[in-house]
Every structure is written in C-alpha cells, then in structure tokens.
Short mmCIF file of C-alpha atoms in Angstrom, two decimals:
data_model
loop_
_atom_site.label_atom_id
_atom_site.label_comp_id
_atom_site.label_asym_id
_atom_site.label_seq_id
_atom_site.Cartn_x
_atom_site.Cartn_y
_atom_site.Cartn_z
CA UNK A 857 0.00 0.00 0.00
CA UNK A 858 1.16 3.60 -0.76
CA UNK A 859 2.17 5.79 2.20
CA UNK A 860 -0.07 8.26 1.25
CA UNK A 861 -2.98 9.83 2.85
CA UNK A 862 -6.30 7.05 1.63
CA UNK A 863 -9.56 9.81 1.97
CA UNK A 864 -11.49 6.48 2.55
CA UNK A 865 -9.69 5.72 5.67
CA UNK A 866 -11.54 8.13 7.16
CA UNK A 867 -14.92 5.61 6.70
CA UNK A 868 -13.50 2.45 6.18
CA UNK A 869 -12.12 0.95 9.79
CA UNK A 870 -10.74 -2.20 7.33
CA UNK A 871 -8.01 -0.34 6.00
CA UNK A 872 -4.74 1.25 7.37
CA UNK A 873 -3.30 4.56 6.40
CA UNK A 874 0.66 5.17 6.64
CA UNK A 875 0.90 8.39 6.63
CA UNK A 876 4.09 10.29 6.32
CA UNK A 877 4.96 13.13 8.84
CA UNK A 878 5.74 16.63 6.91
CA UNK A 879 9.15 17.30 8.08
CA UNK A 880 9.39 20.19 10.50
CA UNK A 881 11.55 23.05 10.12
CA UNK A 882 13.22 24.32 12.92
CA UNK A 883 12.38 27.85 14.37
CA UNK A 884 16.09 28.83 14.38
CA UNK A 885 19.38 27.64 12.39
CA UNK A 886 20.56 24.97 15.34
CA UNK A 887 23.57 27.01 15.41
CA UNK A 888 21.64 29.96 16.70
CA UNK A 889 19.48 27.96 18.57
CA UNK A 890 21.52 27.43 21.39
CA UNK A 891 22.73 30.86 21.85
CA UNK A 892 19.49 33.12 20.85
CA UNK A 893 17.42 32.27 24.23
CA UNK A 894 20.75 33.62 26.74
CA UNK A 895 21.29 36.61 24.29
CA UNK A 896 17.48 37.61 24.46
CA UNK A 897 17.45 37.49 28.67
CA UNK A 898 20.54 39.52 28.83
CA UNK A 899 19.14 41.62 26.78
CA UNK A 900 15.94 42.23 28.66
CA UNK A 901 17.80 41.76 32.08
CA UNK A 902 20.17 44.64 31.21
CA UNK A 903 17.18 47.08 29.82
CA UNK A 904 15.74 46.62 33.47
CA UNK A 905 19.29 46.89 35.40
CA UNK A 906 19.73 50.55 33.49
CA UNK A 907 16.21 51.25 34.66
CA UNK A 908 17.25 50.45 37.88
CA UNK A 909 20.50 52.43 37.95
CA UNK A 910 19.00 55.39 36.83
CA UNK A 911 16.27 55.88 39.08
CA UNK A 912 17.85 55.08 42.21
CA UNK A 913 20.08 58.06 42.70
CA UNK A 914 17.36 60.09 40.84
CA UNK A 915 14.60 58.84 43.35
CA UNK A 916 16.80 59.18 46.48
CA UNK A 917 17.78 62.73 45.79
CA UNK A 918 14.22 63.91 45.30
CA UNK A 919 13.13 62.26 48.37
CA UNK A 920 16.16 64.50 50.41
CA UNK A 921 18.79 61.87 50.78
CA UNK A 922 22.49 63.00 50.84
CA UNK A 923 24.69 61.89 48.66
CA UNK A 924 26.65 59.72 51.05
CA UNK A 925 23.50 57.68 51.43
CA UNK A 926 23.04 57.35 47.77
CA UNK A 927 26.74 56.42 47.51
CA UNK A 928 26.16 53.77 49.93
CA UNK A 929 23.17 52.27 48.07
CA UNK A 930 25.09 52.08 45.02
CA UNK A 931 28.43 50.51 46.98
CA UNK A 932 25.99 47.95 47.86
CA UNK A 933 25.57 46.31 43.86
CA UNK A 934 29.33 46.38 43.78
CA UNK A 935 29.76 44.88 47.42
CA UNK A 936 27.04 41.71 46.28
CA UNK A 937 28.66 41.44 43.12
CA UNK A 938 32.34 41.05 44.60
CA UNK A 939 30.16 38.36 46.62
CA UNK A 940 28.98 36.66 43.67
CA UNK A 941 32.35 36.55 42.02
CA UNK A 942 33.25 34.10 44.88
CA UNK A 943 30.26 32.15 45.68
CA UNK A 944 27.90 32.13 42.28
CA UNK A 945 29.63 28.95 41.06
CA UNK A 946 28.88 27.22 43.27
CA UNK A 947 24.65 27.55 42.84
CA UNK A 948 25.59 27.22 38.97
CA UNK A 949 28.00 23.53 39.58
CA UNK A 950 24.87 22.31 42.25
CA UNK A 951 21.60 23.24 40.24
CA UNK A 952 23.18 23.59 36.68
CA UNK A 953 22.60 26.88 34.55
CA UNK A 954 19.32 27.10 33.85
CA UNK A 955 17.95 26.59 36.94
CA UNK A 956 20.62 29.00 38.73
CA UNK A 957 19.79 31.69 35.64
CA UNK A 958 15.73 31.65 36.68
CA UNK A 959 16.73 31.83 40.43
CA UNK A 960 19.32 35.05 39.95
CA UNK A 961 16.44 37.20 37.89
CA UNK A 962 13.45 35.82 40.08
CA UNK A 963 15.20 37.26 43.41
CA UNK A 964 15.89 40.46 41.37
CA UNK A 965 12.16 40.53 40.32
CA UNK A 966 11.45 40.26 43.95
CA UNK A 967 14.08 42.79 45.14
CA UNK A 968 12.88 45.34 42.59
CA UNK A 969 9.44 45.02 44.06
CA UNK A 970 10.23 45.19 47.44
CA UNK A 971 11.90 48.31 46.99
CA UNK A 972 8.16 49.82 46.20
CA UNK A 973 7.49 49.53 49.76
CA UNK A 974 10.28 52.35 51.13
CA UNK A 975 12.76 54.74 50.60
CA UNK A 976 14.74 53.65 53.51
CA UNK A 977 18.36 53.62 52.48
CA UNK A 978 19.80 50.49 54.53
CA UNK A 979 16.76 48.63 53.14
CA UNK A 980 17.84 49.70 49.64
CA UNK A 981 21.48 48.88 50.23
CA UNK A 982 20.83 45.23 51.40
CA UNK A 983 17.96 44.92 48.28
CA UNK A 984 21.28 46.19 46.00
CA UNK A 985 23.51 43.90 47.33
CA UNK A 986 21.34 40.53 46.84
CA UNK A 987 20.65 41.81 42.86
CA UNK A 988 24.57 42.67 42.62
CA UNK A 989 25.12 39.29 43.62
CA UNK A 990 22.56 37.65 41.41
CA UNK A 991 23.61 39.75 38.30
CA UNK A 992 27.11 38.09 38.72
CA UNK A 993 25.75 34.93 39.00
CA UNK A 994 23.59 35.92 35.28
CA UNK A 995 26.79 36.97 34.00
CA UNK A 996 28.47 34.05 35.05
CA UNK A 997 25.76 31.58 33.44
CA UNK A 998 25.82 33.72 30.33
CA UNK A 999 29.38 33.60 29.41
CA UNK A 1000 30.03 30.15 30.48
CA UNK A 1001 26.70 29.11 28.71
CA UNK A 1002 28.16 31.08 25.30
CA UNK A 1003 31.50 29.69 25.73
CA UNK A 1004 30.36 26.20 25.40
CA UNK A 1005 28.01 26.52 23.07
CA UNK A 1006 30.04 27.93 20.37
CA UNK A 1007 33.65 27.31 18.84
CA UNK A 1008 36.94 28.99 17.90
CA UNK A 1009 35.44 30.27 14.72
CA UNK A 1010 32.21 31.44 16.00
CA UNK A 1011 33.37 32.61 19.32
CA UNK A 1012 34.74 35.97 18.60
CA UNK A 1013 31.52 37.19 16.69
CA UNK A 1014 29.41 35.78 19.60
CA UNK A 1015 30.96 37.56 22.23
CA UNK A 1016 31.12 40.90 19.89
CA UNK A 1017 27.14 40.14 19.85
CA UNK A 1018 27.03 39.65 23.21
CA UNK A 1019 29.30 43.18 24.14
CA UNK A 1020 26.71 45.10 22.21
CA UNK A 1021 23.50 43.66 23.64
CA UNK A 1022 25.25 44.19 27.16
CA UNK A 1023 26.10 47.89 26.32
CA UNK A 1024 23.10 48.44 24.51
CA UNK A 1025 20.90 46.94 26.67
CA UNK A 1026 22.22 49.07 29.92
CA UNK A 1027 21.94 52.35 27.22
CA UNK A 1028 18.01 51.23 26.87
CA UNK A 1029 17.56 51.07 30.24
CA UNK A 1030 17.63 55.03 30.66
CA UNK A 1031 15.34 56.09 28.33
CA UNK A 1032 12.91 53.17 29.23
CA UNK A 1033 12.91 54.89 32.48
CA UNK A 1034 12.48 58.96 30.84
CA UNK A 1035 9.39 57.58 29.79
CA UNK A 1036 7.64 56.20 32.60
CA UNK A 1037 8.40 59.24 34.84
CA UNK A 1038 7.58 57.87 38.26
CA UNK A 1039 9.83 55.18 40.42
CA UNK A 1040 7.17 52.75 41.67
CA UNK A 1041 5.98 52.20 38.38
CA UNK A 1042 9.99 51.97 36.91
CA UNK A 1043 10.20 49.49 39.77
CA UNK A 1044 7.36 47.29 38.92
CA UNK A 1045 8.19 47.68 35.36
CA UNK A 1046 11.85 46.64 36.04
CA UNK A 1047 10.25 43.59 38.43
CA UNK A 1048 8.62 42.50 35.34
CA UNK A 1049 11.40 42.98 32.77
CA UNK A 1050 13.67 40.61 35.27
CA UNK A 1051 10.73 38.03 35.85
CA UNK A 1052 10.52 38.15 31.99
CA UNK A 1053 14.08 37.80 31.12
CA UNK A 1054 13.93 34.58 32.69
CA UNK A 1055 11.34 32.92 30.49
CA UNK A 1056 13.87 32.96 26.92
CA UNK A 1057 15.95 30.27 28.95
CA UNK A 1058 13.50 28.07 31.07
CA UNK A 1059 11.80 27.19 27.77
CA UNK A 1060 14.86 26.44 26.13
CA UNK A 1061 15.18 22.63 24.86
CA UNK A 1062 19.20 22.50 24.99
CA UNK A 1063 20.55 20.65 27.77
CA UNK A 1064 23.30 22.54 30.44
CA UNK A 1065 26.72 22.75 29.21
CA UNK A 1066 29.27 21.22 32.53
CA UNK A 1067 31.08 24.14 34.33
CA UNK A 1068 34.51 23.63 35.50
CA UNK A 1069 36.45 24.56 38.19
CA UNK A 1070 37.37 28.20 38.83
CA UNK A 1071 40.78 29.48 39.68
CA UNK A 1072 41.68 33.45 40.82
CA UNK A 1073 45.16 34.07 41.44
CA UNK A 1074 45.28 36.51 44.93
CA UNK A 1075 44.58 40.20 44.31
CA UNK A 1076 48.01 40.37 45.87
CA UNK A 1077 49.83 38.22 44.19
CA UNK A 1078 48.07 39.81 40.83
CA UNK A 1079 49.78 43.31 42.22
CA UNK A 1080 53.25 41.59 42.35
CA UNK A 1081 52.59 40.46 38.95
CA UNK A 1082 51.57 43.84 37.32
CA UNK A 1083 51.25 46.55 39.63
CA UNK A 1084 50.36 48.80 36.87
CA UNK A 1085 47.63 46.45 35.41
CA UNK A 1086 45.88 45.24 38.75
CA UNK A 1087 45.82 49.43 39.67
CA UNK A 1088 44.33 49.93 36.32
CA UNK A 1089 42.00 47.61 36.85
CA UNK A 1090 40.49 48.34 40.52
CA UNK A 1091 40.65 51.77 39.40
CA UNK A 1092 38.25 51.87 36.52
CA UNK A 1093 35.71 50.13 39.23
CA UNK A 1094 36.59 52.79 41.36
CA UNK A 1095 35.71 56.06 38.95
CA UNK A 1096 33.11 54.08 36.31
CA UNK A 1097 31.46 52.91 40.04
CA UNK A 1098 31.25 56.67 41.06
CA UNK A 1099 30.63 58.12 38.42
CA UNK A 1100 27.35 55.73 37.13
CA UNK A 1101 26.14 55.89 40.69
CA UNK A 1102 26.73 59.87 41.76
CA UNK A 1103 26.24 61.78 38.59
CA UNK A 1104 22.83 61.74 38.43
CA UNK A 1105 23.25 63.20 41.77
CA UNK A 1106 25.48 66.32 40.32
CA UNK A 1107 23.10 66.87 37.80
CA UNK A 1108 20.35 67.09 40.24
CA UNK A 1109 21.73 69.17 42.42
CA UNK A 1110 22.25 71.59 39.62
CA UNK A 1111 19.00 71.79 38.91
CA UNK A 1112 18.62 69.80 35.76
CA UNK A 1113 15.06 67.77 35.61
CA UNK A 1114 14.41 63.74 35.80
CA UNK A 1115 13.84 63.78 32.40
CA UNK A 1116 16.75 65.05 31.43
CA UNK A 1117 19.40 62.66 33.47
CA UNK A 1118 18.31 59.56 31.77
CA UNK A 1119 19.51 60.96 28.04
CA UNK A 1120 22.64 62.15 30.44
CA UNK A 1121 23.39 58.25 31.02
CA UNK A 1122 22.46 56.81 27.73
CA UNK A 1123 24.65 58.94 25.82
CA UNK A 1124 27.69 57.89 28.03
CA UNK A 1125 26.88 54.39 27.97
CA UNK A 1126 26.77 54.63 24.19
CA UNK A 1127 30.18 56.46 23.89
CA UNK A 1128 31.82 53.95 26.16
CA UNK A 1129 31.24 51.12 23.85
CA UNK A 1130 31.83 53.33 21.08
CA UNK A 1131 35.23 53.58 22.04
CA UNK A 1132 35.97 50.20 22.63
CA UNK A 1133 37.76 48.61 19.33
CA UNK A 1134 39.30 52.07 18.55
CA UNK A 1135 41.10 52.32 22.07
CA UNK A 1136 41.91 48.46 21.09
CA UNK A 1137 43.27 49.11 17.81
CA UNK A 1138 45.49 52.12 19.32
CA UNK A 1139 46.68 50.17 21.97
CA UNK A 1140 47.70 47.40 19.78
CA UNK A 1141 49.94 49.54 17.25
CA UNK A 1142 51.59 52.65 20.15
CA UNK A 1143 51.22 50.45 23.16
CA UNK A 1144 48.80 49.85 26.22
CA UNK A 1145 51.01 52.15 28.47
CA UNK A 1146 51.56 55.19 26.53
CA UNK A 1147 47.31 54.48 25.80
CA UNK A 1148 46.58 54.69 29.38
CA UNK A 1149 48.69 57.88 29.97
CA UNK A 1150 46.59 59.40 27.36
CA UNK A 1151 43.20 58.54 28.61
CA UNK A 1152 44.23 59.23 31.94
CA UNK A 1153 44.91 62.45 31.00
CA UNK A 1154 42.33 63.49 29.35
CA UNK A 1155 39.96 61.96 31.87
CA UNK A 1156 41.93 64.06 34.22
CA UNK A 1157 40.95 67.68 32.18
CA UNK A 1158 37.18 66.57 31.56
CA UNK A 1159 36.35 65.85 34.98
CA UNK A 1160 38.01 69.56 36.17
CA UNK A 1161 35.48 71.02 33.36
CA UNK A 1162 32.95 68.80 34.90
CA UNK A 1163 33.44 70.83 38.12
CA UNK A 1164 34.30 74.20 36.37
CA UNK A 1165 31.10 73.53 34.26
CA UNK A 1166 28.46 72.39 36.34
CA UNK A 1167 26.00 75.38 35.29
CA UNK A 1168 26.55 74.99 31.88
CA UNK A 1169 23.89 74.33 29.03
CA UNK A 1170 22.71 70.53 29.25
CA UNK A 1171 23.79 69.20 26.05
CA UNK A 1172 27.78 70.29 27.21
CA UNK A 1173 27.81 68.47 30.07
CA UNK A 1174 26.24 65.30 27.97
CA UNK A 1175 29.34 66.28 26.11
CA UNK A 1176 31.29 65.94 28.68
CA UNK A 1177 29.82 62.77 30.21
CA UNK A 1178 30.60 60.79 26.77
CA UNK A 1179 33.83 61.96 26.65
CA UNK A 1180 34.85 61.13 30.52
CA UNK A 1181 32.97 57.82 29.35
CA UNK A 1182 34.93 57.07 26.69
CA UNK A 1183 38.29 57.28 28.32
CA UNK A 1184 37.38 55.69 31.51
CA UNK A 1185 35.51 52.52 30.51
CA UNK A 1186 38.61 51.36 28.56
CA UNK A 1187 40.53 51.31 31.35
CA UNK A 1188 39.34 47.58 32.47
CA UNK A 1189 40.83 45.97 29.17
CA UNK A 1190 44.07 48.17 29.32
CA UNK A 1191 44.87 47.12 32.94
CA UNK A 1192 44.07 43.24 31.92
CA UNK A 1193 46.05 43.40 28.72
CA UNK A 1194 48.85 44.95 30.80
CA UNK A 1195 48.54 42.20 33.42
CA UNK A 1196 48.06 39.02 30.73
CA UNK A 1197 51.36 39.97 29.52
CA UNK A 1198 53.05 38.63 32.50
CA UNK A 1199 51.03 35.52 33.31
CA UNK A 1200 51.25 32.56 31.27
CA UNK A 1201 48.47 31.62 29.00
CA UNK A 1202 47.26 28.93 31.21
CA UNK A 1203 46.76 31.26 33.64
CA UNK A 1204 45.05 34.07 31.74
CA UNK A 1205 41.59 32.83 33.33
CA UNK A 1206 42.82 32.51 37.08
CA UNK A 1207 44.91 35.72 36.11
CA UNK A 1208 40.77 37.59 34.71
CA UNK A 1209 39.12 35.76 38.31
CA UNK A 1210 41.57 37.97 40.30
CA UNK A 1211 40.90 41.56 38.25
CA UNK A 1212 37.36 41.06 38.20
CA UNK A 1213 37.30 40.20 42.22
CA UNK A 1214 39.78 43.98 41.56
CA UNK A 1215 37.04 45.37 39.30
CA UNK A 1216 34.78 44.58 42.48
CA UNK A 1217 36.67 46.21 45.28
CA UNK A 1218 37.27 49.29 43.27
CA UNK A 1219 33.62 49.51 42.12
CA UNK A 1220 32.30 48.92 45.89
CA UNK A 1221 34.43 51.67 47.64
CA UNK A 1222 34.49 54.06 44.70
CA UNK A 1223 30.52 55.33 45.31
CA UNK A 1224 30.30 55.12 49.23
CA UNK A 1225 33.77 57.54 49.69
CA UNK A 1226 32.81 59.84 46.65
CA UNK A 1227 29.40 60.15 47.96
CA UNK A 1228 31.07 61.44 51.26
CA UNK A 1229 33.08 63.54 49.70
CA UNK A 1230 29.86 65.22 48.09
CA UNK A 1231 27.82 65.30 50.87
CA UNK A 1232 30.65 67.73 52.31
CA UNK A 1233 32.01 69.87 50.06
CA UNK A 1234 29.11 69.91 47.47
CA UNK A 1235 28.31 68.62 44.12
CA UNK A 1236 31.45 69.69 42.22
CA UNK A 1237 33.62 67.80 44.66
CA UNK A 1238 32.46 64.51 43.13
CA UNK A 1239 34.47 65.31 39.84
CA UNK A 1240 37.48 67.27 41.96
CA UNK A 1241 37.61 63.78 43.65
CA UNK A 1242 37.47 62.24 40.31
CA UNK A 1243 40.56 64.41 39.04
CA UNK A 1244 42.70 63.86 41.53
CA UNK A 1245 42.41 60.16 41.81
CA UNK A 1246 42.40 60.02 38.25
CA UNK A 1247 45.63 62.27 38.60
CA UNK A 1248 47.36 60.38 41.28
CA UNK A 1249 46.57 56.79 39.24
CA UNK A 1250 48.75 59.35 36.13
CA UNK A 1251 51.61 60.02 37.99
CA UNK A 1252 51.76 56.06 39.38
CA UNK A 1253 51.69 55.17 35.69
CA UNK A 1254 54.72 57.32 34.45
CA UNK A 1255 56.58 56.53 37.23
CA UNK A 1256 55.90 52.69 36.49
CA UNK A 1257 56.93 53.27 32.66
CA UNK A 1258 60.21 54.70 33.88
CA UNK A 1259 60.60 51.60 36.32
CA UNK A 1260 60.07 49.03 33.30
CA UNK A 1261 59.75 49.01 29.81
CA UNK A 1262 56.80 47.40 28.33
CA UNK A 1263 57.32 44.26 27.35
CA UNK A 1264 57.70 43.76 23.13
CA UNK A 1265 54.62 41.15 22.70
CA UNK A 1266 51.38 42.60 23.79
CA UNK A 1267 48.59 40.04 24.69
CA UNK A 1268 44.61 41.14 22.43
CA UNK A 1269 43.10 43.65 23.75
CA UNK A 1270 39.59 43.17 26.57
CA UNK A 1271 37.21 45.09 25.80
CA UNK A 1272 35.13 46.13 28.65
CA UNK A 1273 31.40 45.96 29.90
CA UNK A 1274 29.50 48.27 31.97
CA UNK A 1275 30.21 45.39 34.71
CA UNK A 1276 33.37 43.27 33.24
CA UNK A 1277 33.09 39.70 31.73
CA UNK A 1278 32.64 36.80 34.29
CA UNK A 1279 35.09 34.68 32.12
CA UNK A 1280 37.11 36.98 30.87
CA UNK A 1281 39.34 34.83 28.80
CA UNK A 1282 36.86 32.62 26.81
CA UNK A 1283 38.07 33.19 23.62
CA UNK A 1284 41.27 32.61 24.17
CA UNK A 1285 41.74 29.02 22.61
CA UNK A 1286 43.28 26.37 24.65
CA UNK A 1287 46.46 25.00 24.59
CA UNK A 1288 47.78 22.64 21.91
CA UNK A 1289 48.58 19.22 22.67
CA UNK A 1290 52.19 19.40 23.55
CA UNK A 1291 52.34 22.79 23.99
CA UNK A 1292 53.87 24.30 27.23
CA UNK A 1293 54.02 27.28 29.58
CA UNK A 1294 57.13 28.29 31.47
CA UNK A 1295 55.68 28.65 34.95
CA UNK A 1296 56.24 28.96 38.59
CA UNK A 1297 53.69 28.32 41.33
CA UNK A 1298 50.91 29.58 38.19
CA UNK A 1299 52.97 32.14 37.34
CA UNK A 1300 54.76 32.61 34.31
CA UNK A 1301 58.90 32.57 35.09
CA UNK A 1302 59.93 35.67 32.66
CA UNK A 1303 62.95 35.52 30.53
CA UNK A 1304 66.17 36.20 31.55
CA UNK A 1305 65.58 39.44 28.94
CA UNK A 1306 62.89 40.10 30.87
CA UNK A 1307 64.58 39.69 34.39
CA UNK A 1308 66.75 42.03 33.29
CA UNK A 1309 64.74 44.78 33.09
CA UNK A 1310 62.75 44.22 36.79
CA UNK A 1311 60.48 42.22 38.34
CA UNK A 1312 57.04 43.61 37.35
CA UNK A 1313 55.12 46.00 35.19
#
C-alpha cells in the first residue's frame, strides 16, 4: 500500500493509512538555537538593570537623601557582586545553569518590588547587594553558557554580539525609564522585565553545558605580577562605580530635571562602547602604556570642566559625560592586557578571576567615599575627587613606565562591559597538545631578557 494519505480511511475501519509526517523546520538555524534564548534574557535583564540604575540616585535625591547615602546604596551592587564573584559557582555547579539563571532574575524581580514599599536607604542597600550578587551569577551563566556553546570560529563574533546587547541593553535602560516618569511604576516595570528575562531560557530545549572549576590568582599576588595592570583595573571600578552611581546626583543638584538625566546616562553608555575597538586598535599599534597615559589624562581635564562647568547648558555636560565615558571605561581591558602579559596563558583565566574580584573592590568603595566627599564639600567635589584620583593613578603610571619598559609582545586587547566579563578569557583558545608554559607556582617565570629589566610592570 502507498504511504499516502487514503480519503477512505476516514470511513473504512478495514483499512490502514501510513501516513508520512511533513518534516518540521526548525524555528532557528541549530547554530543559533543554542545561543538566541541567553542573548534575548541579557538583553531584557540589562534594559531593566539601566532602569534600575538610573532611578535610584534620581529617586533618592528627590526624596532628600544625601549623597553619602546614595553612595552607599550604590556601593551595595558592587559589594554583592564582589560576593557573587566568589560564591555564584557554586549555585551554577549544584543546580546547573538554567535553573541557577531563573533563580538570579526571580530574586531580582522580587528585590525590585520590594523596593516599592520604602525609601529607607539600609533597606535599599541590602535589596542592592542581593541583585549585585545575582547579576554576577547571570553573568556568570551567560558567558560560560556562550563559551560552550560555540567554537573557535564562531566565538569571537558571539561575544562581539554579546558586548553590544550588554552595552546596549544598559543604554536602553535610561530612556525606558524617561518615559515612565515615576519610580514605583519603573520598579514594577523593572520587576517585570527581570521576571521576563527569565522565560527565553526556562523554555529552552538545549541541555546545560558542565562548568569547571574556577581558579583566581590573589589580588596580591596579581599586584606583584603587574602593579600597573591590577591598579588599572580596581581603578576603573573605582571612577566608572562613582561616576554611574553619583552623577545623576550632580546633575540634580544643579537643577537639571528627571527627564533630562536619563539621556545624560544613555549617551555615556553609548560612547563607552563606542570607544571600545578604537582604544583596542590604538593600543595594539603605540602600546597599552603610553594608551593609558593618554586617557588618563584626558579623563583628568574633563572631569576639572565637569566641576568648572556644572551650570553649563545641558547638552555640554552630555558632552562631557561621553567623553569622561569614553576614556574611563577602557581602562578595564588596558589594565588586563597589561597584566596578561606577565602571566602565562594557562593562567590568563585565574589571572581575569583575580581583576574582576579587583574590578569589584574598586567599584564597591568608589561610590560610598565619593558620595562622602559630596555630601561635604558639594556637588562639584564629586568630579574634583574624580581628578585627583584620576591624577594620582597618572603620575603612578609614568613613574611605572620609567621603572620598566613594556614588554615587546602585547597580549589582544579586553574590551570592557559596563560590569566586566565573568570569564574573561573565553576566547582565548586552549592549549595545543604538547604545547607548554614556562611557569612557577601559576605564574609565568619571565625571561632572563625580561629579568633584566625588573620584576614587574
């Protein structure tokens, strides 16, 4: 009999129809398939984090909190996401990454919910510091979740995809909030964009890729190993951290509306990954040192017209804000390049555990003693603080380049995110079979060239 569909089977109970099944495309190209659902939840997760980060300092400040209170709120993010970079593994090894990605952005949901109930800024802190832990953990499962699901040839444009719906994402975030003018209903609105950033992954049919074992090498140890880098590094957590958290607070103070602080952020968002690949590129043909001396310099004049400027038209200070943006958010993948020149390449992901737990500390303290600094000596102070860290970390760095020379093989390039990578290192490729890296105790033993010229960067 013909497997073909008999119209008198439908009558006849005698006779028996084969029928054969259409074949079913599938929704996606399988290699997309596996990556699409992660991408899309970041995506939505980071619209409702730049909600969040916007309307915090805004809210605070029109309820008459002083800016060391709002710098302690935002300290508390940075204080549960060093947490996370220690203990988020953990939940992902035991429960496996979809499970642990639906637990991180329901508690968020709930956080951002709870926070409709008061303006009470202890409250807030300890709400900020469970979601700062539970957006490591989502950063964590992300990146570890890309990095097995795609390969060498792939990875590169993966991760680029994933660095723009990250930036982007956090840039959305902003203007969703402009839009819905009040906090509770940002709040519930963000509650919903985490609960719903969620679903892309639950319903996903691909199985959990195996996580292994995380190594950090000591923040200490990273400092004996690159001074310059690991300072780099906690430092652009330290002024990115202040800055994100406290500006709003400047421009409040100067009398510039709720409406208006939102574009404030997105454009600076935008301009920092603007900058990205072109600060790369630069880096890669003068050099990350003589790079950093530049930004740091220039990052050094635009906060003084920050402070020098504060009553200025609007649309100079969102000037400003893209180009002290631009020149800070670099700073992440300059200090990491600087410091994965003297590990070995085994090490470079121990070597990116230990900047990121840097990243953390910076990022925590940088908002809690610039908001002290503002609530005493006023709103201008924040970028006065701002220029003479930034000026201090300048002089540190020439005197280091007269210490040292750079060395003559420069590892790629990071780029940064508004919060750095979880696994920094993913694309690098692992070792080939039989290759070896000269090492001590997981550190690379330099060349006696090297040697020659001292004993760190």
């Amino acid at each position: 009999m013909s497997q073909k569909f008999l119209p008198q089977a439908r009558h006849d109970p005698g006779v028996i129809c084969l029928v054969r099944p259409l074949p079913q495309e599938p929704l996606l190209p399988a290699r997309f398939a596996s990556i699409v659902p992660v991408l899309l939840g970041v995506l939505i997760a980071e619209v409702a984090l730049g909600m969040m980060t916007t309307l915090i300092p805004i809210d605070l400040a029109a309820h008459g909190l002083k800016a060391n209170a709002i710098g302690l709120v935002g300290s508390g993010y940075f204080v549960g996401f060093l947490i996370g970079t220690l203990t988020c593994a953990r939940l992902v090894r035991a429960v496996g990454h979809i499970r642990a990605f639906a637990v991180f952005l329901a508690l968020s949901a709930d956080c951002a919910l709870l926070m409709t109930l008061t303006h009470d800024p202890m409250l807030w802190t300890a709400l900020r510091l469970v979601m700062g832990w539970q957006m490591s953990g989502m950063f964590l499962v992300a990146e570890s979740w890309l990095n097995d699901k795609t390969d060498n040839a792939t990875r590169g444009r993966t991760f680029g995809a994933y660095l723009l719906i990250s930036w982007g994402g956090a840039a959305l975030g902003p203007l969703a909030y402009a839009c819905l003018k009040t906090a509770d209903r940002s709040l519930i609105l963000v509650g919903v964009g985490f609960a719903t950033a969620l679903l892309p992954m639950a319903l996903t049919p691909v199985s959990n890729p195996p996580l292994g074992e995380r190594k950090r090498i000591g923040l200490m140890r990273l400092f004996n190993i690159s001074p310059m880098g690991t300072t780099c590094v906690l430092s652009s957590g330290f002024v990115n951290g202040s800055f994100y958290t406290l500006a709003p607070v400047y421009l409040e103070r100067h009398g510039f509306s709720a409406s208006q602080i939102p574009t404030f952020l997105s454009a600076s968002l935008i301009a920092a990954l603007l900058v990205q690949y072109p600060v790369g590129m630069a880096a890669d043909r003068y050099g990350r040192r003589p790079i950093t001396v530049v930004a740091l310099g220039l990052a050094v004049l635009v906060s003084l017209l920050f402070a020098l400027l504060g009553s200025s038209a609007f649309w100079v200070l969102v000037a400003l804000g893209a180009v002290l943006a631009g020149v800070t958010a670099p700073l992440y993948g300059l200090g990491a390049g600087q410091t994965n020149d003297r590990v070995a390449r085994s090490d470079y992901v121990a070597a990116s555990g230990g900047l990121l737990f840097a990243w953390a500390v910076g990022a925590s303290a940088g908002p809690l003693l610039a908001g002290v600094v503002m609530t005493h000596a006023g709103a201008n102070a924040l970028f006065y603080f701002l220029a003479l860290f930034l000026a201090v970390l300048s002089g540190f760095t020439l005197f280091r380049m007269r210490r040292r020379a750079g060395v003559e093989t420069e590892s790629a390039f990071i780029p940064g995110r508004a919060a750095p990578t979880q696994v920094p290192a993913l694309d690098e490729p692992p070792l080939a079979t039989g290759e070896t890296a000269s090492q001590e105790d997981g550190v690379a033993v330099e060349s006696e060239e090297a040697k020659g010229r001292g004993s760190s960067t």
